[in-house]
Amino acid sequence: MTATPQTWTGRWVADRAGIALTGSERLPELVGLALRSGNPRRAHLLVSNVLGKHVPQQPSVVHGAGLELGRRVRELLGARAAGRAVVLGYAETATGLGHSVADGLDAPYLHSTRRPVPGMTPLGGFEEEHSHATSHLLLPADPALLAGDGPLVLVDDEFSTGRTVLNTIRDLHARHPRGHYVVVALVDLRSAADRRRLDEAAAELGVRLDLVATASGGVELPEDVVARAERLIAAEASGGVPAGVPGDVPGGVPVDVSGAAAPGAAVAPLVRVALDWPAGLPDGGRHGFTAHDRARLDAALPHLAGQLAEALPAGARRVLVLGFEELMYAPLRLAGALDERLGGDRVRFSTTTRSPVLAVDDPGYAIRTRLVFPAHDDPQDGGSPERYAYNVAPGSDPARRFDAVVLVVDDVADTPALHEGERALLGQLRRVTDRVALAVLPSHRPVPVPAARRAEAPPALPAPLYGPAFSSYPAEEVAWLLKDLSGVALEAPTEEREEAVQNGGAHYAESLPVEYQPSPEYQELFHQALRGSAGRIALAVGTVAETLLRERGPGLVLASLARAGTPVGILIRRWLAHAHGLSVPHYALSIVRGRGIDPVALRYLAAHHRAQDVVFVDGWTGKGAITRELADALTGTGFDPDLAVLADPGRCVRTYGTRDDFLIPSACLNSTVSGLVSRTVLRAGLIGPDDFHGAKHYVELAGSDVSAAFLEAVAARFDEVRAAAAEGADRLAADPHRAPDWAGWAAVERISAEYGIDNVNLVKPGVGETTRVLLRRVPWRILARRGAGADLDHVRLLAAQRGVQVEEVNGLPYTCVGLIHPRYSRGATGGDGRAVASDVGLGSGSVSGAGVGVVSDAATDAVSVSVPGRDS
């Protein structure tokens, strides 16, 4: 074993009991050694320095150790499998570690428990054979949490023999088989025989089993280690050195500081802190903890930390936040937030425990002092009536004394036994510090899922698609609730598609326009538009994101309407991460005019998230056809139909960045600004009743892909517009005219009548929708507000390429409006798709009495880009 410094907290045991650690050089940094008392199964205890159980540690170190393991698991699984994973932690020691791993993996979490809960029927259980308290219960509020077939990640502080993990896997695999298990631990100390046994069990079950650990090695134990430990414990109790144990090593002083205070000793004041704990937020993972719960806690922590800070004595330099047995994660996160509030490195974190351990006041021993107190949570599991708090009292080293202790318990444990009697925990804490603050969290009491639902098999749902296999976006940016149709020939010429759609022979979502590379001239227009509008778009993104955060809470889930809404969803997600440190889920799903939203995608969202947390996102509104389609499709589903958009010139939504009709450059292009994904497809024979709607991934267009460039250009402006975005959200909240008035729809009906068009679906208002008319439909006319400037440069270029008039109009409520050729037949255009007749016997007129003038009628090369087929 590598020579360890004199300060290694395992030296005392190693020298006296003959125990040695081998393997990773990091082991002495991570663990010390102590002797268990009252446990005939195992003599020694590995005492972690980063777990936050027995040794007070910086909360950032404790949480960070789990986060790093979670990120490593995510890398191991890949984004797709990670999105289906569930984390299971072990009580009591690893409940906080498991929570932190779930944070790093961004997965739902459950931990086992030794506390029976009235009204909760255990889903299962298993035995921890070496522990002082062996039985574990699994009490998820929703049994479906463990019923999926995604990877199950099991988290414990140490992996010594593998028996506990194997017991767990066998129990759960018999109920809900799955193909992949991942075991996570701070240290892996298995023997070769233990490794073989686990490998054989995995082969027997036919599963893949991986292990992720911070450090690995082994523990060398003499054959008589239990007897040696018993003699050491007896000798320390009497202050002597036992026979048969080397006597040339300086002895420590056994320190058990339980007992009454000396006469006249000062007793610190006790302050009760009434925390504003969010209603309904679980205090931990005993019954399950979701991404929504995590986001709610993240948002509440700064305020909660402020309440704790107010309870501390002025000038406190060393503060301990002490959790309670299985209640580790909430106190840990409170400790981290309090440390940030106080300025850093002033707070330590640990928890009480059921584990009886010998305390020896020696720098080379991991447990220097202990408080022994009666259990105060009315335990019903037949365990020991005593509980312990280690390294809380300073012992012989005054530098280890805490100025204040914040004790965090749940309301089940806030009993007279906590407060009354000379051995009560609060009484003992008040004798070892200057002030004790008590914070009581409401113990989560979930409503159990009805038995009928437990019997139901989870509905079969397809898995999302992720980049880079599908789309050029990174996997963490968006999960596509789509079916990959990349190998299917779906493209048809624009004129052929238009005739079929208008004649009722086909729906626009049954085929795709041909995707061509944009011309250099048009690409330059896109980049010019992006440079000129990135700040304006960033402000709209920030205004929407801040509004959603205030009104929907930090647990929101973004669901963008593919594909134009998807870059917007990614930008909102990036804003929330950049400005608030939130990591929110983001999905892209299909909606089709006349056919509704993808019902299988809705089922997927409902199975993984609360319906009320899902926010539907798009880029802009036109006349509001998709807004109405969305509202109709979501009636009775529990989903909120309030669509969030960057620009709402149609005045048909209540959550928007602006109601100005301005150019969002992503409207200029097609798949090459939308992750190389086509617009969505819904066609019988390709999309079955249990399939997501379809789309294609145009890998061959990667050379022209500007999807990342668009996102980066906008995100680069976030900092400069942050204050303005908050002000924009303030104005939106106070706007008395925020409610939709559907002025855009009324304008479209007026335009349709004045130009002799009897179908409002052929009138596409707004810059974004006009662009799409020019790129993927057969345009008839373009109406432009008189004096419109650079926002329409790309429209004028496209109109010239298609040989279409751009008519300047006074009083137009939009910057521009695109009119699709009415009563279309292929004879209305030339072979190259350019307009032959701008008038086919229909009325022409003006809007609000305005005159009409031709701005451009040049005919150049045919357009070389197409855009998704829908109207927002």
PDB file of C-alpha atoms in Angstrom, residues 69-192:
ATOM      1  CA  LEU A  69     -20.416  10.063 -10.886  1.00  0.00           C
ATOM      2  CA  GLY A  70     -23.772  10.893 -12.468  1.00  0.00           C
ATOM      3  CA  ARG A  71     -22.085  12.615 -15.400  1.00  0.00           C
ATOM      4  CA  ARG A  72     -19.840   9.598 -15.909  1.00  0.00           C
ATOM      5  CA  VAL A  73     -22.906   7.349 -15.999  1.00  0.00           C
ATOM      6  CA  ARG A  74     -24.497   9.657 -18.565  1.00  0.00           C
ATOM      7  CA  GLU A  75     -21.382   9.365 -20.752  1.00  0.00           C
ATOM      8  CA  LEU A  76     -21.466   5.580 -20.351  1.00  0.00           C
ATOM      9  CA  LEU A  77     -25.137   5.295 -21.327  1.00  0.00           C
ATOM     10  CA  GLY A  78     -25.322   7.956 -24.001  1.00  0.00           C
ATOM     11  CA  ALA A  79     -28.053  10.576 -24.130  1.00  0.00           C
ATOM     12  CA  ARG A  80     -30.766   8.280 -25.480  1.00  0.00           C
ATOM     13  CA  ALA A  81     -30.432   5.587 -22.807  1.00  0.00           C
ATOM     14  CA  ALA A  82     -29.774   8.181 -20.103  1.00  0.00           C
ATOM     15  CA  GLY A  83     -33.129   9.747 -20.896  1.00  0.00           C
ATOM     16  CA  ARG A  84     -34.823   6.476 -19.907  1.00  0.00           C
ATOM     17  CA  ALA A  85     -32.733   5.713 -16.814  1.00  0.00           C
ATOM     18  CA  VAL A  86     -33.924   5.599 -13.194  1.00  0.00           C
ATOM     19  CA  VAL A  87     -31.612   5.914 -10.171  1.00  0.00           C
ATOM     20  CA  LEU A  88     -32.067   3.852  -6.995  1.00  0.00           C
ATOM     21  CA  GLY A  89     -30.074   4.768  -3.867  1.00  0.00           C
ATOM     22  CA  TYR A  90     -29.547   2.753  -0.692  1.00  0.00           C
ATOM     23  CA  ALA A  91     -30.686   3.791   2.773  1.00  0.00           C
ATOM     24  CA  GLU A  92     -29.477   5.209   4.843  1.00  0.00           C
ATOM     25  CA  THR A  93     -25.940   6.082   3.987  1.00  0.00           C
ATOM     26  CA  ALA A  94     -26.259   6.592   0.243  1.00  0.00           C
ATOM     27  CA  THR A  95     -29.593   8.417   0.028  1.00  0.00           C
ATOM     28  CA  GLY A  96     -27.878  11.768  -0.523  1.00  0.00           C
ATOM     29  CA  LEU A  97     -25.233  10.296  -2.815  1.00  0.00           C
ATOM     30  CA  GLY A  98     -27.920   8.660  -4.956  1.00  0.00           C
ATOM     31  CA  HIS A  99     -29.784  11.968  -5.194  1.00  0.00           C
ATOM     32  CA  SER A 100     -26.602  13.683  -6.362  1.00  0.00           C
ATOM     33  CA  VAL A 101     -25.904  10.982  -8.953  1.00  0.00           C
ATOM     34  CA  ALA A 102     -29.456  11.456 -10.250  1.00  0.00           C
ATOM     35  CA  ASP A 103     -28.737  15.200 -10.489  1.00  0.00           C
ATOM     36  CA  GLY A 104     -25.652  14.542 -12.613  1.00  0.00           C
ATOM     37  CA  LEU A 105     -27.531  12.054 -14.776  1.00  0.00           C
ATOM     38  CA  ASP A 106     -30.697  14.207 -14.855  1.00  0.00           C
ATOM     39  CA  ALA A 107     -32.861  11.189 -14.046  1.00  0.00           C
ATOM     40  CA  PRO A 108     -35.755  10.413 -11.669  1.00  0.00           C
ATOM     41  CA  TYR A 109     -34.727   9.046  -8.296  1.00  0.00           C
ATOM     42  CA  LEU A 110     -35.941   6.673  -5.583  1.00  0.00           C
ATOM     43  CA  HIS A 111     -34.143   5.490  -2.479  1.00  0.00           C
ATOM     44  CA  SER A 112     -34.850   2.493  -0.302  1.00  0.00           C
ATOM     45  CA  THR A 113     -36.024   3.138   3.231  1.00  0.00           C
ATOM     46  CA  ARG A 114     -36.075   1.462   6.625  1.00  0.00           C
ATOM     47  CA  ARG A 115     -39.055   3.550   7.745  1.00  0.00           C
ATOM     48  CA  PRO A 116     -42.464   1.912   7.150  1.00  0.00           C
ATOM     49  CA  VAL A 117     -45.003   4.491   6.011  1.00  0.00           C
ATOM     50  CA  PRO A 118     -48.688   4.062   6.902  1.00  0.00           C
ATOM     51  CA  GLY A 119     -50.812   3.597   3.802  1.00  0.00           C
ATOM     52  CA  MET A 120     -47.872   2.751   1.550  1.00  0.00           C
ATOM     53  CA  THR A 121     -47.595  -0.843   0.350  1.00  0.00           C
ATOM     54  CA  PRO A 122     -43.985  -1.834  -0.373  1.00  0.00           C
ATOM     55  CA  LEU A 123     -43.287  -2.538  -4.019  1.00  0.00           C
ATOM     56  CA  GLY A 124     -40.470  -4.827  -2.947  1.00  0.00           C
ATOM     57  CA  GLY A 125     -37.533  -5.154  -0.615  1.00  0.00           C
ATOM     58  CA  PHE A 126     -34.155  -6.746  -0.146  1.00  0.00           C
ATOM     59  CA  GLU A 127     -31.586  -7.526   2.495  1.00  0.00           C
ATOM     60  CA  GLU A 128     -28.248  -5.842   3.196  1.00  0.00           C
ATOM     61  CA  GLU A 129     -26.494  -8.791   4.758  1.00  0.00           C
ATOM     62  CA  HIS A 130     -23.549  -7.099   6.510  1.00  0.00           C
ATOM     63  CA  SER A 131     -25.468  -4.128   7.900  1.00  0.00           C
ATOM     64  CA  HIS A 132     -26.575  -3.472  11.452  1.00  0.00           C
ATOM     65  CA  ALA A 133     -30.117  -2.941  10.073  1.00  0.00           C
ATOM     66  CA  THR A 134     -30.634  -5.255   7.162  1.00  0.00           C
ATOM     67  CA  SER A 135     -34.121  -4.779   5.722  1.00  0.00           C
ATOM     68  CA  HIS A 136     -34.802  -2.269   2.935  1.00  0.00           C
ATOM     69  CA  LEU A 137     -38.235  -1.275   1.658  1.00  0.00           C
ATOM     70  CA  LEU A 138     -39.139   0.242  -1.708  1.00  0.00           C
ATOM     71  CA  LEU A 139     -42.100   2.655  -1.407  1.00  0.00           C
ATOM     72  CA  PRO A 140     -42.544   4.563  -4.684  1.00  0.00           C
ATOM     73  CA  ALA A 141     -45.701   6.643  -4.868  1.00  0.00           C
ATOM     74  CA  ASP A 142     -46.004   5.509  -8.479  1.00  0.00           C
ATOM     75  CA  PRO A 143     -44.938   1.884  -9.044  1.00  0.00           C
ATOM     76  CA  ALA A 144     -44.449   2.711 -12.727  1.00  0.00           C
ATOM     77  CA  LEU A 145     -41.217   4.456 -11.697  1.00  0.00           C
ATOM     78  CA  LEU A 146     -39.487   1.073 -11.537  1.00  0.00           C
ATOM     79  CA  ALA A 147     -41.581  -0.620 -14.218  1.00  0.00           C
ATOM     80  CA  GLY A 148     -39.787   0.721 -17.294  1.00  0.00           C
ATOM     81  CA  ASP A 149     -37.188  -1.105 -19.341  1.00  0.00           C
ATOM     82  CA  GLY A 150     -34.547   1.636 -19.345  1.00  0.00           C
ATOM     83  CA  PRO A 151     -31.257   1.305 -17.442  1.00  0.00           C
ATOM     84  CA  LEU A 152     -31.491   1.033 -13.650  1.00  0.00           C
ATOM     85  CA  VAL A 153     -28.655   2.794 -11.815  1.00  0.00           C
ATOM     86  CA  LEU A 154     -28.002   1.515  -8.292  1.00  0.00           C
ATOM     87  CA  VAL A 155     -25.993   3.774  -5.974  1.00  0.00           C
ATOM     88  CA  ASP A 156     -24.205   2.913  -2.726  1.00  0.00           C
ATOM     89  CA  ASP A 157     -21.301   4.497  -0.892  1.00  0.00           C
ATOM     90  CA  GLU A 158     -19.067   1.439  -1.198  1.00  0.00           C
ATOM     91  CA  PHE A 159     -19.148  -1.729  -3.228  1.00  0.00           C
ATOM     92  CA  SER A 160     -17.563  -4.311  -0.937  1.00  0.00           C
ATOM     93  CA  THR A 161     -18.963  -7.746  -1.800  1.00  0.00           C
ATOM     94  CA  GLY A 162     -21.810  -7.028  -4.229  1.00  0.00           C
ATOM     95  CA  ARG A 163     -24.340  -9.115  -2.292  1.00  0.00           C
ATOM     96  CA  THR A 164     -26.686  -6.183  -1.585  1.00  0.00           C
ATOM     97  CA  VAL A 165     -26.671  -5.121  -5.233  1.00  0.00           C
ATOM     98  CA  LEU A 166     -27.245  -8.690  -6.362  1.00  0.00           C
ATOM     99  CA  ASN A 167     -30.168  -9.099  -3.951  1.00  0.00           C
ATOM    100  CA  THR A 168     -31.678  -5.894  -5.332  1.00  0.00           C
ATOM    101  CA  ILE A 169     -31.236  -6.841  -8.972  1.00  0.00           C
ATOM    102  CA  ARG A 170     -32.717 -10.293  -8.482  1.00  0.00           C
ATOM    103  CA  ASP A 171     -35.765  -8.893  -6.680  1.00  0.00           C
ATOM    104  CA  LEU A 172     -36.462  -6.139  -9.191  1.00  0.00           C
ATOM    105  CA  HIS A 173     -35.585  -8.179 -12.270  1.00  0.00           C
ATOM    106  CA  ALA A 174     -38.169 -10.788 -11.302  1.00  0.00           C
ATOM    107  CA  ARG A 175     -40.824  -8.060 -11.282  1.00  0.00           C
ATOM    108  CA  HIS A 176     -39.732  -5.866 -14.173  1.00  0.00           C
ATOM    109  CA  PRO A 177     -36.966  -7.347 -16.340  1.00  0.00           C
ATOM    110  CA  ARG A 178     -34.629  -4.957 -18.103  1.00  0.00           C
ATOM    111  CA  GLY A 179     -31.442  -5.378 -20.059  1.00  0.00           C
ATOM    112  CA  HIS A 180     -29.013  -2.979 -18.392  1.00  0.00           C
ATOM    113  CA  TYR A 181     -27.959  -2.258 -14.803  1.00  0.00           C
ATOM    114  CA  VAL A 182     -25.282   0.190 -13.691  1.00  0.00           C
ATOM    115  CA  VAL A 183     -23.781   0.063 -10.208  1.00  0.00           C
ATOM    116  CA  VAL A 184     -22.288   3.299  -8.858  1.00  0.00           C
ATOM    117  CA  ALA A 185     -20.127   3.663  -5.766  1.00  0.00           C
ATOM    118  CA  LEU A 186     -17.541   5.999  -4.326  1.00  0.00           C
ATOM    119  CA  VAL A 187     -15.165   3.053  -3.796  1.00  0.00           C
ATOM    120  CA  ASP A 188     -15.099  -0.442  -5.300  1.00  0.00           C
ATOM    121  CA  LEU A 189     -13.367  -2.861  -2.924  1.00  0.00           C
ATOM    122  CA  ARG A 190     -14.585  -6.214  -4.240  1.00  0.00           C
ATOM    123  CA  SER A 191     -12.394  -9.281  -4.209  1.00  0.00           C
ATOM    124  CA  ALA A 192     -11.778 -11.349  -7.330  1.00  0.00           C
TER     125      ALA A 192
END
